[in-house]
Amino acid sequence: NAGVTQTPKFQVLKTGQSMTLQCAQDMNHEYMSWYRQDPGMGLRLIHYSVGAGITDQGEVPNGYNVSRSTTEDFPLRLLSAAPSQTSVYFCASSLFRTGVNTEAFFGQGTRLTVV
Amino acid sequence: AQSVAQPEDQVNVAEGNPLTVKCTYSVSGNPYLFWYVQYPNRGLQFLLKYITGDNLVKGSYGFEAEFNKSQTSFHLKKPSALVSDSALYFCAVRDVPTGGGNKLTFGTGTQLKVEL
């Protein structure tokens, strides 16, 4: 059981370039989300999805797009990379149940540097 | 809006001694609370979660957490620390909504260092 898989693990971009961070889960989880981790700031929610075809913005969505065409995949797109987007990005998934406390499972992270 | 505070950036403890990593939260309703651990260059691993009615929650690797509603706290504890416990620990909270929703809010993290 692979869990949550993120690719690539490392990436260096030039300012203005675009790229897609891939995230896939094999646990049939409805809920998927993207966080960025910056020193001293914890994890901040970028975008999330409660199911295929449904996405919404989190705390820091500017400069990022997402789509959810299947239950398994939730790619994060950087439209025009900026140095402020240098960060470690984590994808997470969880069951989506009203009234039930369900923990999130995280991928290994993508370390992105924008120069 | 929900929020989490981890007041200590770093906690140092000697191996074999008890450890506590502090967490306080703020939510509008009832909380779902979690602790995660992150080892260097790794993703977050789930440690434990609060379940309504159980004020002392037991989790992985001998960790436990004490929920205190009056103090809005969910401190992580372990009776005897190991060097291998050294890692970054995150507390997280989710409001218990009426319609579902899994948005987690994380604290800024506490670096635990266990020394021989």
PDB file of C-alpha atoms in Angstrom:
ATOM      1  CA  ASN A   1       0.000   0.000   0.000  1.00  0.00           C
ATOM      2  CA  ALA A   2       1.800   3.122  -1.243  1.00  0.00           C
ATOM      3  CA  GLY A   3      -0.335   5.708   0.622  1.00  0.00           C
ATOM      4  CA  VAL A   4       0.277   9.246  -0.653  1.00  0.00           C
ATOM      5  CA  THR A   5       2.906   9.633  -3.378  1.00  0.00           C
ATOM      6  CA  GLN A   6       4.377  12.968  -4.390  1.00  0.00           C
ATOM      7  CA  THR A   7       6.617  13.709  -7.345  1.00  0.00           C
ATOM      8  CA  PRO A   8       9.146  15.145  -7.795  1.00  0.00           C
ATOM      9  CA  LYS A   9      11.015  15.135  -4.480  1.00  0.00           C
ATOM     10  CA  PHE A  10      13.191  18.088  -5.448  1.00  0.00           C
ATOM     11  CA  GLN A  11      12.820  20.821  -8.061  1.00  0.00           C
ATOM     12  CA  VAL A  12      14.620  24.022  -8.981  1.00  0.00           C
ATOM     13  CA  LEU A  13      12.736  26.544 -11.095  1.00  0.00           C
ATOM     14  CA  LYS A  14      13.599  29.880 -12.595  1.00  0.00           C
ATOM     15  CA  THR A  15      11.382  32.830 -11.822  1.00  0.00           C
ATOM     16  CA  GLY A  16       8.452  32.864 -14.220  1.00  0.00           C
ATOM     17  CA  GLN A  17       8.536  29.181 -15.067  1.00  0.00           C
ATOM     18  CA  SER A  18       5.509  26.988 -14.489  1.00  0.00           C
ATOM     19  CA  MET A  19       5.345  23.450 -13.209  1.00  0.00           C
ATOM     20  CA  THR A  20       3.013  20.848 -11.770  1.00  0.00           C
ATOM     21  CA  LEU A  21       3.560  18.991  -8.514  1.00  0.00           C
ATOM     22  CA  GLN A  22       1.969  15.577  -8.667  1.00  0.00           C
ATOM     23  CA  CYS A  23       0.084  13.874  -5.834  1.00  0.00           C
ATOM     24  CA  ALA A  24      -1.599  10.491  -5.924  1.00  0.00           C
ATOM     25  CA  GLN A  25      -3.215   8.387  -3.214  1.00  0.00           C
ATOM     26  CA  ASP A  26      -4.402   4.797  -3.320  1.00  0.00           C
ATOM     27  CA  MET A  27      -6.575   4.764  -0.196  1.00  0.00           C
ATOM     28  CA  ASN A  28      -9.797   5.912  -1.910  1.00  0.00           C
ATOM     29  CA  HIS A  29      -9.834   9.053   0.241  1.00  0.00           C
ATOM     30  CA  GLU A  30     -12.318  11.720  -0.725  1.00  0.00           C
ATOM     31  CA  TYR A  31     -10.475  14.613   0.887  1.00  0.00           C
ATOM     32  CA  MET A  32      -7.127  15.808  -0.476  1.00  0.00           C
ATOM     33  CA  SER A  33      -5.174  18.930   0.279  1.00  0.00           C
ATOM     34  CA  TRP A  34      -1.931  20.795  -0.391  1.00  0.00           C
ATOM     35  CA  TYR A  35       0.143  22.527   2.275  1.00  0.00           C
ATOM     36  CA  ARG A  36       3.333  24.495   2.177  1.00  0.00           C
ATOM     37  CA  GLN A  37       5.808  24.371   5.036  1.00  0.00           C
ATOM     38  CA  ASP A  38       7.999  27.350   5.793  1.00  0.00           C
ATOM     39  CA  PRO A  39      10.342  27.778   8.783  1.00  0.00           C
ATOM     40  CA  GLY A  40       8.586  29.154  11.847  1.00  0.00           C
ATOM     41  CA  MET A  41       5.190  29.120  10.137  1.00  0.00           C
ATOM     42  CA  GLY A  42       4.068  25.532  10.403  1.00  0.00           C
ATOM     43  CA  LEU A  43       1.989  24.176   7.556  1.00  0.00           C
ATOM     44  CA  ARG A  44      -0.385  26.430   5.681  1.00  0.00           C
ATOM     45  CA  LEU A  45      -3.247  25.194   3.544  1.00  0.00           C
ATOM     46  CA  ILE A  46      -3.057  26.142  -0.137  1.00  0.00           C
ATOM     47  CA  HIS A  47      -5.991  24.327  -1.749  1.00  0.00           C
ATOM     48  CA  TYR A  48      -8.189  21.385  -0.905  1.00  0.00           C
ATOM     49  CA  SER A  49     -10.741  19.088  -2.480  1.00  0.00           C
ATOM     50  CA  VAL A  50     -13.624  17.117  -0.991  1.00  0.00           C
ATOM     51  CA  GLY A  51     -14.045  14.907  -4.038  1.00  0.00           C
ATOM     52  CA  ALA A  52     -13.559  14.617  -7.774  1.00  0.00           C
ATOM     53  CA  GLY A  53     -14.581  17.800  -9.525  1.00  0.00           C
ATOM     54  CA  ILE A  54     -14.689  19.868  -6.316  1.00  0.00           C
ATOM     55  CA  THR A  55     -11.878  22.158  -5.185  1.00  0.00           C
ATOM     56  CA  ASP A  56     -11.622  25.176  -2.932  1.00  0.00           C
ATOM     57  CA  GLN A  57      -9.073  27.682  -1.707  1.00  0.00           C
ATOM     58  CA  GLY A  58      -7.222  27.453   1.540  1.00  0.00           C
ATOM     59  CA  GLU A  59      -5.262  30.035   3.465  1.00  0.00           C
ATOM     60  CA  VAL A  60      -2.595  30.873   0.844  1.00  0.00           C
ATOM     61  CA  PRO A  61      -3.976  30.081  -2.631  1.00  0.00           C
ATOM     62  CA  ASN A  62      -2.463  32.910  -4.683  1.00  0.00           C
ATOM     63  CA  GLY A  63      -0.155  31.725  -7.462  1.00  0.00           C
ATOM     64  CA  TYR A  64      -1.419  28.145  -7.362  1.00  0.00           C
ATOM     65  CA  ASN A  65      -4.079  26.200  -9.223  1.00  0.00           C
ATOM     66  CA  VAL A  66      -5.507  22.755  -8.588  1.00  0.00           C
ATOM     67  CA  SER A  67      -7.874  20.342 -10.268  1.00  0.00           C
ATOM     68  CA  ARG A  68      -9.381  17.015  -9.216  1.00  0.00           C
ATOM     69  CA  SER A  69     -10.465  14.945 -12.176  1.00  0.00           C
ATOM     70  CA  THR A  70     -10.173  11.624 -10.327  1.00  0.00           C
ATOM     71  CA  THR A  71     -10.376  10.505  -6.707  1.00  0.00           C
ATOM     72  CA  GLU A  72      -6.739   9.409  -6.790  1.00  0.00           C
ATOM     73  CA  ASP A  73      -4.949  12.476  -8.190  1.00  0.00           C
ATOM     74  CA  PHE A  74      -4.674  16.056  -7.012  1.00  0.00           C
ATOM     75  CA  PRO A  75      -1.991  18.008  -8.904  1.00  0.00           C
ATOM     76  CA  LEU A  76      -0.819  21.451  -7.817  1.00  0.00           C
ATOM     77  CA  ARG A  77       0.169  23.893 -10.547  1.00  0.00           C
ATOM     78  CA  LEU A  78       2.461  26.859 -10.117  1.00  0.00           C
ATOM     79  CA  LEU A  79       1.478  29.283 -12.833  1.00  0.00           C
ATOM     80  CA  SER A  80       4.482  31.618 -12.816  1.00  0.00           C
ATOM     81  CA  ALA A  81       6.993  30.713 -10.138  1.00  0.00           C
ATOM     82  CA  ALA A  82       8.256  33.404  -7.784  1.00  0.00           C
ATOM     83  CA  PRO A  83      11.053  33.236  -5.179  1.00  0.00           C
ATOM     84  CA  SER A  84       8.359  33.571  -2.466  1.00  0.00           C
ATOM     85  CA  GLN A  85       7.124  30.133  -3.505  1.00  0.00           C
ATOM     86  CA  THR A  86      10.369  28.525  -2.407  1.00  0.00           C
ATOM     87  CA  SER A  87       9.100  26.064   0.175  1.00  0.00           C
ATOM     88  CA  VAL A  88       8.441  22.437   0.983  1.00  0.00           C
ATOM     89  CA  TYR A  89       5.088  21.268  -0.330  1.00  0.00           C
ATOM     90  CA  PHE A  90       3.066  18.459   1.195  1.00  0.00           C
ATOM     91  CA  CYS A  91       0.056  16.689  -0.155  1.00  0.00           C
ATOM     92  CA  ALA A  92      -2.321  14.994   2.279  1.00  0.00           C
ATOM     93  CA  SER A  93      -5.426  12.850   2.051  1.00  0.00           C
ATOM     94  CA  SER A  94      -8.068  11.638   4.472  1.00  0.00           C
ATOM     95  CA  LEU A  95     -11.489  10.122   4.655  1.00  0.00           C
ATOM     96  CA  PHE A  96     -14.304  12.632   4.595  1.00  0.00           C
ATOM     97  CA  ARG A  97     -16.963  11.730   7.120  1.00  0.00           C
ATOM     98  CA  THR A  98     -19.339  13.956   9.028  1.00  0.00           C
ATOM     99  CA  GLY A  99     -19.015  13.436  12.749  1.00  0.00           C
ATOM    100  CA  VAL A 100     -15.986  11.161  12.518  1.00  0.00           C
ATOM    101  CA  ASN A 101     -12.479  12.225  13.432  1.00  0.00           C
ATOM    102  CA  THR A 102     -10.252  11.039  10.604  1.00  0.00           C
ATOM    103  CA  GLU A 103      -6.519  11.611  10.481  1.00  0.00           C
ATOM    104  CA  ALA A 104      -4.673  12.846   7.413  1.00  0.00           C
ATOM    105  CA  PHE A 105      -1.940  10.906   5.631  1.00  0.00           C
ATOM    106  CA  PHE A 106       0.920  12.919   4.184  1.00  0.00           C
ATOM    107  CA  GLY A 107       3.240  12.451   1.253  1.00  0.00           C
ATOM    108  CA  GLN A 108       7.016  12.741   1.589  1.00  0.00           C
ATOM    109  CA  GLY A 109       7.079  16.302   0.332  1.00  0.00           C
ATOM    110  CA  THR A 110       8.476  18.246  -2.628  1.00  0.00           C
ATOM    111  CA  ARG A 111      11.298  20.663  -1.906  1.00  0.00           C
ATOM    112  CA  LEU A 112      10.962  23.531  -4.385  1.00  0.00           C
ATOM    113  CA  THR A 113      13.502  26.277  -4.933  1.00  0.00           C
ATOM    114  CA  VAL A 114      12.726  29.222  -7.180  1.00  0.00           C
ATOM    115  CA  VAL A 115      15.751  31.244  -8.292  1.00  0.00           C
TER     116      VAL A 115
ATOM    117  CA  ALA B   1     -11.642  30.737  12.925  1.00  0.00           C
ATOM    118  CA  GLN B   2      -9.607  27.913  14.386  1.00  0.00           C
ATOM    119  CA  SER B   3      -6.038  28.346  15.596  1.00  0.00           C
ATOM    120  CA  VAL B   4      -3.301  26.450  17.364  1.00  0.00           C
ATOM    121  CA  ALA B   5      -0.430  27.722  19.488  1.00  0.00           C
ATOM    122  CA  GLN B   6       2.744  25.837  20.316  1.00  0.00           C
ATOM    123  CA  PRO B   7       4.507  28.213  22.687  1.00  0.00           C
ATOM    124  CA  GLU B   8       7.913  26.511  22.632  1.00  0.00           C
ATOM    125  CA  ASP B   9      10.085  26.495  19.529  1.00  0.00           C
ATOM    126  CA  GLN B  10      12.355  23.887  21.096  1.00  0.00           C
ATOM    127  CA  VAL B  11      12.196  21.496  24.007  1.00  0.00           C
ATOM    128  CA  ASN B  12      15.333  19.830  25.359  1.00  0.00           C
ATOM    129  CA  VAL B  13      15.135  16.778  27.586  1.00  0.00           C
ATOM    130  CA  ALA B  14      17.545  14.117  28.787  1.00  0.00           C
ATOM    131  CA  GLU B  15      16.977  10.540  27.691  1.00  0.00           C
ATOM    132  CA  GLY B  16      14.908   8.645  30.228  1.00  0.00           C
ATOM    133  CA  ASN B  17      13.229  11.768  31.553  1.00  0.00           C
ATOM    134  CA  PRO B  18       9.572  12.569  30.937  1.00  0.00           C
ATOM    135  CA  LEU B  19       8.774  15.001  28.168  1.00  0.00           C
ATOM    136  CA  THR B  20       5.932  17.413  27.502  1.00  0.00           C
ATOM    137  CA  VAL B  21       5.282  19.370  24.321  1.00  0.00           C
ATOM    138  CA  LYS B  22       2.623  22.021  24.815  1.00  0.00           C
ATOM    139  CA  CYS B  23      -0.318  22.893  22.599  1.00  0.00           C
ATOM    140  CA  THR B  24      -3.297  25.175  23.077  1.00  0.00           C
ATOM    141  CA  TYR B  25      -6.114  25.654  20.616  1.00  0.00           C
ATOM    142  CA  SER B  26      -9.019  27.890  19.752  1.00  0.00           C
ATOM    143  CA  VAL B  27     -12.142  26.743  17.913  1.00  0.00           C
ATOM    144  CA  SER B  28     -15.701  27.943  17.708  1.00  0.00           C
ATOM    145  CA  GLY B  29     -17.179  24.502  18.311  1.00  0.00           C
ATOM    146  CA  ASN B  30     -15.854  21.205  19.573  1.00  0.00           C
ATOM    147  CA  PRO B  31     -12.333  20.339  18.477  1.00  0.00           C
ATOM    148  CA  TYR B  32     -10.792  17.455  16.656  1.00  0.00           C
ATOM    149  CA  LEU B  33      -7.149  17.479  17.801  1.00  0.00           C
ATOM    150  CA  PHE B  34      -4.096  15.739  16.417  1.00  0.00           C
ATOM    151  CA  TRP B  35      -0.378  15.355  16.959  1.00  0.00           C
ATOM    152  CA  TYR B  36       1.985  14.683  14.079  1.00  0.00           C
ATOM    153  CA  VAL B  37       5.739  14.083  14.051  1.00  0.00           C
ATOM    154  CA  GLN B  38       8.174  14.997  11.283  1.00  0.00           C
ATOM    155  CA  TYR B  39      11.630  13.469  11.012  1.00  0.00           C
ATOM    156  CA  PRO B  40      14.259  15.264   8.894  1.00  0.00           C
ATOM    157  CA  ASN B  41      13.456  15.311   5.178  1.00  0.00           C
ATOM    158  CA  ARG B  42      10.299  13.284   5.711  1.00  0.00           C
ATOM    159  CA  GLY B  43       6.578  13.872   5.601  1.00  0.00           C
ATOM    160  CA  LEU B  44       4.359  14.162   8.643  1.00  0.00           C
ATOM    161  CA  GLN B  45       3.434  10.999  10.479  1.00  0.00           C
ATOM    162  CA  PHE B  46       0.269  10.693  12.526  1.00  0.00           C
ATOM    163  CA  LEU B  47       0.885  10.105  16.253  1.00  0.00           C
ATOM    164  CA  LEU B  48      -2.501  10.337  17.915  1.00  0.00           C
ATOM    165  CA  LYS B  49      -5.873  12.045  17.887  1.00  0.00           C
ATOM    166  CA  TYR B  50      -8.392  13.187  20.441  1.00  0.00           C
ATOM    167  CA  ILE B  51     -11.593  11.223  20.618  1.00  0.00           C
ATOM    168  CA  THR B  52     -14.541  12.743  22.455  1.00  0.00           C
ATOM    169  CA  GLY B  53     -14.773  11.485  26.017  1.00  0.00           C
ATOM    170  CA  ASP B  54     -11.220  10.217  26.427  1.00  0.00           C
ATOM    171  CA  ASN B  55      -9.191  12.961  28.060  1.00  0.00           C
ATOM    172  CA  LEU B  56      -6.012  10.873  28.007  1.00  0.00           C
ATOM    173  CA  VAL B  57      -5.261   9.623  24.518  1.00  0.00           C
ATOM    174  CA  LYS B  58      -2.620   7.011  23.795  1.00  0.00           C
ATOM    175  CA  GLY B  59      -0.786   6.928  20.495  1.00  0.00           C
ATOM    176  CA  SER B  60       2.184   5.538  18.635  1.00  0.00           C
ATOM    177  CA  TYR B  61       5.712   5.049  20.024  1.00  0.00           C
ATOM    178  CA  GLY B  62       4.588   5.401  23.657  1.00  0.00           C
ATOM    179  CA  PHE B  63       3.274   8.941  23.268  1.00  0.00           C
ATOM    180  CA  GLU B  64       0.087  10.142  24.896  1.00  0.00           C
ATOM    181  CA  ALA B  65      -1.760  13.429  25.047  1.00  0.00           C
ATOM    182  CA  GLU B  66      -3.943  14.997  27.685  1.00  0.00           C
ATOM    183  CA  PHE B  67      -7.000  16.942  26.598  1.00  0.00           C
ATOM    184  CA  ASN B  68      -8.099  19.734  28.937  1.00  0.00           C
ATOM    185  CA  LYS B  69     -11.231  21.507  27.778  1.00  0.00           C
ATOM    186  CA  SER B  70     -11.187  24.241  30.419  1.00  0.00           C
ATOM    187  CA  GLN B  71      -7.609  25.184  29.527  1.00  0.00           C
ATOM    188  CA  THR B  72      -8.129  24.487  25.785  1.00  0.00           C
ATOM    189  CA  SER B  73      -4.945  22.452  25.783  1.00  0.00           C
ATOM    190  CA  PHE B  74      -3.785  19.193  24.258  1.00  0.00           C
ATOM    191  CA  HIS B  75      -0.254  18.613  25.551  1.00  0.00           C
ATOM    192  CA  LEU B  76       1.831  15.749  24.193  1.00  0.00           C
ATOM    193  CA  LYS B  77       3.607  13.604  26.769  1.00  0.00           C
ATOM    194  CA  LYS B  78       5.876  10.622  27.093  1.00  0.00           C
ATOM    195  CA  PRO B  79       6.974   9.097  30.398  1.00  0.00           C
ATOM    196  CA  SER B  80      10.527   8.273  29.285  1.00  0.00           C
ATOM    197  CA  ALA B  81      12.144  10.045  26.330  1.00  0.00           C
ATOM    198  CA  LEU B  82      14.410   8.338  23.801  1.00  0.00           C
ATOM    199  CA  VAL B  83      17.098   9.915  21.625  1.00  0.00           C
ATOM    200  CA  SER B  84      15.147   8.579  18.645  1.00  0.00           C
ATOM    201  CA  ASP B  85      12.188  10.786  19.663  1.00  0.00           C
ATOM    202  CA  SER B  86      14.150  13.830  18.519  1.00  0.00           C
ATOM    203  CA  ALA B  87      12.053  15.380  15.753  1.00  0.00           C
ATOM    204  CA  LEU B  88       9.689  18.221  14.905  1.00  0.00           C
ATOM    205  CA  TYR B  89       6.237  17.888  16.460  1.00  0.00           C
ATOM    206  CA  PHE B  90       3.090  19.552  15.199  1.00  0.00           C
ATOM    207  CA  CYS B  91      -0.223  20.004  16.923  1.00  0.00           C
ATOM    208  CA  ALA B  92      -3.256  20.445  14.649  1.00  0.00           C
ATOM    209  CA  VAL B  93      -6.925  21.214  15.128  1.00  0.00           C
ATOM    210  CA  ARG B  94     -10.081  20.854  13.112  1.00  0.00           C
ATOM    211  CA  ASP B  95     -13.421  22.360  14.033  1.00  0.00           C
ATOM    212  CA  VAL B  96     -16.175  19.758  14.308  1.00  0.00           C
ATOM    213  CA  PRO B  97     -18.517  21.010  11.644  1.00  0.00           C
ATOM    214  CA  THR B  98     -22.085  20.065  11.048  1.00  0.00           C
ATOM    215  CA  GLY B  99     -21.544  19.421   7.383  1.00  0.00           C
ATOM    216  CA  GLY B 100     -18.186  17.723   7.253  1.00  0.00           C
ATOM    217  CA  GLY B 101     -14.909  19.258   6.189  1.00  0.00           C
ATOM    218  CA  ASN B 102     -11.393  18.230   7.029  1.00  0.00           C
ATOM    219  CA  LYS B 103      -9.421  21.460   7.051  1.00  0.00           C
ATOM    220  CA  LEU B 104      -6.583  21.190   9.519  1.00  0.00           C
ATOM    221  CA  THR B 105      -4.885  24.160  11.124  1.00  0.00           C
ATOM    222  CA  PHE B 106      -1.353  23.477  12.322  1.00  0.00           C
ATOM    223  CA  GLY B 107       0.779  25.030  15.000  1.00  0.00           C
ATOM    224  CA  THR B 108       4.234  26.324  14.149  1.00  0.00           C
ATOM    225  CA  GLY B 109       5.907  23.179  15.439  1.00  0.00           C
ATOM    226  CA  THR B 110       8.148  22.326  18.383  1.00  0.00           C
ATOM    227  CA  GLN B 111      11.595  20.868  17.868  1.00  0.00           C
ATOM    228  CA  LEU B 112      12.210  18.148  20.434  1.00  0.00           C
ATOM    229  CA  LYS B 113      15.814  17.331  21.221  1.00  0.00           C
ATOM    230  CA  VAL B 114      16.541  14.361  23.440  1.00  0.00           C
ATOM    231  CA  GLU B 115      20.120  14.115  24.646  1.00  0.00           C
ATOM    232  CA  LEU B 116      22.074  11.327  26.281  1.00  0.00           C
TER     233      LEU B 116
END
